[in-house]
Amino acid sequence: MRDGCWASFHRRVSAARRQPCGLQTVNFLLAGLLSLVFAVGLWRVGPSRWGALLIGAWAVGLLGAGAFRTDPVSGYPPGTPDQLQRHTRAGALHDLLSLIGFLALAMACFVFALSNSLWWTIYSIVSGVLFATTMALASAAFDQHQRWVDLGGLIQRISLTIGWTWQMLLAVRLLHT
């Protein structure tokens, strides 16, 4: 735990704010590049061009989240207000590109749900619904919604785990077909 940072409370990317090239920034950039490579592979041999485009949009969202730092949130880093009066340009771009990426990955879950495997169809639909729902709850928490504010970071981590697990299982599934 960093000074004043509680995992269940603060946004995952907020921890990267204190370092010019924080570990979380590198994580976003690396995950974005790997997802972009995956999208190119899906475009070439995958079952859905729309799905490949959506995974590509997810990759661009991750790259944007890494390239543009988020604004401080919920009093982190220490000494900042719970909510800013104005967003910075970098913070606004971070949020916009992240939103595009989140929506694209949720939609990709539904596009790739079209399958001859009932298990995969159900898993993809449930993943898409849970990913979108948990991201909406995390967003509400970061907007200081009283019911969720203390759980924003935890909910965001759950959401990202759902999304990245689905993407990894999609890759494994396509590798074996």
CSV table of C-alpha atoms in Angstrom, one decimal:
chain,number,residue,atom,x,y,z
A,1,MET,CA,0.0,0.0,0.0
A,2,ARG,CA,1.4,3.4,-1.0
A,3,ASP,CA,1.0,6.4,1.3
A,4,GLY,CA,-2.7,7.3,1.5
A,5,CYS,CA,-3.7,4.7,-1.1
A,6,TRP,CA,-6.1,1.9,-0.3
A,7,ALA,CA,-6.7,-0.6,-3.1
A,8,SER,CA,-10.4,-0.8,-2.6
A,9,PHE,CA,-10.8,2.9,-2.7
A,10,HIS,CA,-8.6,4.4,-5.3
A,11,ARG,CA,-8.5,4.0,-9.0
A,12,ARG,CA,-5.9,1.6,-10.3
A,13,VAL,CA,-4.4,4.3,-12.5
A,14,SER,CA,-4.2,6.9,-9.7
A,15,ALA,CA,-1.2,5.1,-8.3
A,16,ALA,CA,0.7,5.8,-11.5
A,17,ARG,CA,0.3,9.5,-11.0
A,18,ARG,CA,3.3,10.0,-8.7
A,19,GLN,CA,5.9,8.6,-11.1
A,20,PRO,CA,6.7,10.0,-14.5
A,21,CYS,CA,6.6,6.5,-16.0
A,22,GLY,CA,4.7,4.5,-13.3
A,23,LEU,CA,4.4,0.8,-13.4
A,24,GLN,CA,0.6,1.1,-14.2
A,25,THR,CA,1.4,3.2,-17.2
A,26,VAL,CA,3.7,0.5,-18.5
A,27,ASN,CA,1.0,-2.1,-17.8
A,28,PHE,CA,-1.5,-0.2,-19.8
A,29,LEU,CA,0.9,0.3,-22.7
A,30,LEU,CA,2.0,-3.3,-22.8
A,31,ALA,CA,-1.5,-4.6,-22.5
A,32,GLY,CA,-2.6,-2.3,-25.2
A,33,LEU,CA,0.2,-3.4,-27.6
A,34,LEU,CA,-0.5,-7.1,-26.9
A,35,SER,CA,-4.3,-6.6,-27.4
A,36,LEU,CA,-3.5,-4.7,-30.7
A,37,VAL,CA,-1.4,-7.7,-31.9
A,38,PHE,CA,-4.3,-10.0,-30.9
A,39,ALA,CA,-6.7,-7.8,-32.9
A,40,VAL,CA,-4.5,-8.0,-36.0
A,41,GLY,CA,-4.4,-11.7,-35.7
A,42,LEU,CA,-8.2,-11.9,-35.3
A,43,TRP,CA,-8.5,-9.7,-38.4
A,44,ARG,CA,-6.4,-12.1,-40.4
A,45,VAL,CA,-7.8,-15.4,-39.3
A,46,GLY,CA,-10.5,-14.8,-36.7
A,47,PRO,CA,-14.1,-15.7,-36.9
A,48,SER,CA,-15.3,-12.1,-36.9
A,49,ARG,CA,-14.0,-8.9,-38.4
A,50,TRP,CA,-16.3,-6.9,-36.2
A,51,GLY,CA,-14.9,-8.7,-33.2
A,52,ALA,CA,-11.4,-7.9,-34.4
A,53,LEU,CA,-12.3,-4.2,-34.7
A,54,LEU,CA,-13.7,-4.2,-31.2
A,55,ILE,CA,-10.6,-5.8,-29.7
A,56,GLY,CA,-8.6,-3.2,-31.6
A,57,ALA,CA,-10.7,-0.4,-30.1
A,58,TRP,CA,-10.1,-2.0,-26.7
A,59,ALA,CA,-6.4,-1.9,-27.4
A,60,VAL,CA,-6.5,1.7,-28.4
A,61,GLY,CA,-8.4,2.5,-25.2
A,62,LEU,CA,-5.6,0.8,-23.2
A,63,LEU,CA,-2.9,2.6,-25.1
A,64,GLY,CA,-4.7,5.9,-24.5
A,65,ALA,CA,-5.1,5.1,-20.8
A,66,GLY,CA,-1.3,4.6,-20.7
A,67,ALA,CA,-0.5,7.7,-22.7
A,68,PHE,CA,-2.7,10.1,-20.8
A,69,ARG,CA,-2.5,10.3,-17.0
A,70,THR,CA,-5.8,10.3,-15.1
A,71,ASP,CA,-6.7,13.2,-12.9
A,72,PRO,CA,-6.5,12.8,-9.1
A,73,VAL,CA,-9.5,11.1,-7.6
A,74,SER,CA,-11.1,10.6,-4.2
A,75,GLY,CA,-8.3,12.5,-2.3
A,76,TYR,CA,-5.4,10.6,-3.9
A,77,PRO,CA,-2.7,11.5,-4.0
A,78,PRO,CA,-3.0,12.9,-0.5
A,79,GLY,CA,-3.9,16.6,-0.4
A,80,THR,CA,-6.1,16.6,-3.5
A,81,PRO,CA,-9.9,17.1,-3.3
A,82,ASP,CA,-12.3,14.2,-3.6
A,83,GLN,CA,-13.5,15.6,-7.0
A,84,LEU,CA,-11.8,18.2,-9.2
A,85,GLN,CA,-13.6,21.3,-10.4
A,86,ARG,CA,-12.1,20.9,-13.9
A,87,HIS,CA,-10.6,18.0,-15.6
A,88,THR,CA,-7.2,18.4,-17.2
A,89,ARG,CA,-6.9,17.7,-20.9
A,90,ALA,CA,-4.8,14.6,-20.2
A,91,GLY,CA,-7.4,13.4,-17.6
A,92,ALA,CA,-10.3,14.0,-20.0
A,93,LEU,CA,-8.5,12.1,-22.8
A,94,HIS,CA,-7.7,9.2,-20.4
A,95,ASP,CA,-11.3,8.9,-19.4
A,96,LEU,CA,-12.6,9.2,-23.0
A,97,LEU,CA,-10.3,6.6,-24.5
A,98,SER,CA,-10.8,4.3,-21.5
A,99,LEU,CA,-14.6,4.6,-22.0
A,100,ILE,CA,-14.3,3.8,-25.7
A,101,GLY,CA,-12.1,0.8,-24.8
A,102,PHE,CA,-14.5,-0.5,-22.1
A,103,LEU,CA,-17.5,-0.2,-24.3
A,104,ALA,CA,-15.6,-2.0,-27.1
A,105,LEU,CA,-14.6,-4.9,-24.9
A,106,ALA,CA,-18.1,-5.3,-23.6
A,107,MET,CA,-19.5,-5.4,-27.1
A,108,ALA,CA,-16.8,-7.8,-28.2
A,109,CYS,CA,-18.0,-10.2,-25.6
A,110,PHE,CA,-21.4,-10.2,-27.3
A,111,VAL,CA,-20.0,-10.4,-30.8
A,112,PHE,CA,-17.8,-13.4,-30.0
A,113,ALA,CA,-20.7,-15.0,-28.1
A,114,LEU,CA,-22.1,-16.2,-31.4
A,115,SER,CA,-20.7,-19.7,-31.4
A,116,ASN,CA,-21.7,-23.3,-31.8
A,117,SER,CA,-20.7,-23.8,-28.1
A,118,LEU,CA,-23.4,-23.2,-25.6
A,119,TRP,CA,-20.9,-22.9,-22.8
A,120,TRP,CA,-18.9,-20.2,-24.7
A,121,THR,CA,-22.1,-18.3,-25.6
A,122,ILE,CA,-23.3,-18.2,-22.0
A,123,TYR,CA,-19.8,-17.4,-20.7
A,124,SER,CA,-19.3,-14.5,-23.2
A,125,ILE,CA,-22.7,-13.0,-22.5
A,126,VAL,CA,-22.3,-13.2,-18.7
A,127,SER,CA,-18.8,-11.7,-19.0
A,128,GLY,CA,-20.0,-8.8,-21.2
A,129,VAL,CA,-22.9,-8.0,-18.8
A,130,LEU,CA,-20.6,-8.3,-15.7
A,131,PHE,CA,-17.8,-6.3,-17.3
A,132,ALA,CA,-20.1,-3.5,-18.3
A,133,THR,CA,-22.0,-3.5,-14.9
A,134,THR,CA,-18.8,-3.4,-12.8
A,135,MET,CA,-17.3,-0.7,-14.9
A,136,ALA,CA,-20.5,1.4,-14.5
A,137,LEU,CA,-20.3,0.9,-10.7
A,138,ALA,CA,-16.6,1.8,-10.6
A,139,SER,CA,-17.4,4.9,-12.6
A,140,ALA,CA,-20.2,5.8,-10.2
A,141,ALA,CA,-17.7,5.3,-7.3
A,142,PHE,CA,-15.1,7.6,-8.9
A,143,ASP,CA,-17.8,10.2,-9.4
A,144,GLN,CA,-18.2,10.1,-5.6
A,145,HIS,CA,-21.6,8.3,-5.5
A,146,GLN,CA,-22.0,7.8,-1.8
A,147,ARG,CA,-23.0,4.1,-1.9
A,148,TRP,CA,-20.0,3.0,-4.0
A,149,VAL,CA,-17.2,5.5,-3.4
A,150,ASP,CA,-15.4,3.4,-0.8
A,151,LEU,CA,-15.3,0.4,-3.2
A,152,GLY,CA,-14.3,2.1,-6.5
A,153,GLY,CA,-10.8,0.6,-6.8
A,154,LEU,CA,-11.9,-2.9,-5.8
A,155,ILE,CA,-14.8,-2.9,-8.3
A,156,GLN,CA,-12.6,-1.6,-11.0
A,157,ARG,CA,-10.1,-4.4,-10.4
A,158,ILE,CA,-12.9,-7.0,-10.5
A,159,SER,CA,-14.1,-5.5,-13.8
A,160,LEU,CA,-10.7,-5.6,-15.4
A,161,THR,CA,-10.1,-9.2,-14.2
A,162,ILE,CA,-13.4,-10.2,-15.8
A,163,GLY,CA,-12.5,-8.5,-19.1
A,164,TRP,CA,-8.9,-9.7,-19.3
A,165,THR,CA,-9.8,-13.2,-18.3
A,166,TRP,CA,-12.5,-13.3,-21.1
A,167,GLN,CA,-10.0,-12.0,-23.6
A,168,MET,CA,-7.4,-14.6,-22.6
A,169,LEU,CA,-9.9,-17.4,-22.8
A,170,LEU,CA,-11.0,-16.1,-26.2
A,171,ALA,CA,-7.4,-16.4,-27.4
A,172,VAL,CA,-7.0,-19.9,-26.0
A,173,ARG,CA,-10.3,-21.0,-27.5
A,174,LEU,CA,-9.4,-19.7,-30.9
A,175,LEU,CA,-6.0,-21.2,-30.7
A,176,HIS,CA,-7.5,-24.7,-30.2
A,177,THR,CA,-10.1,-24.4,-33.0
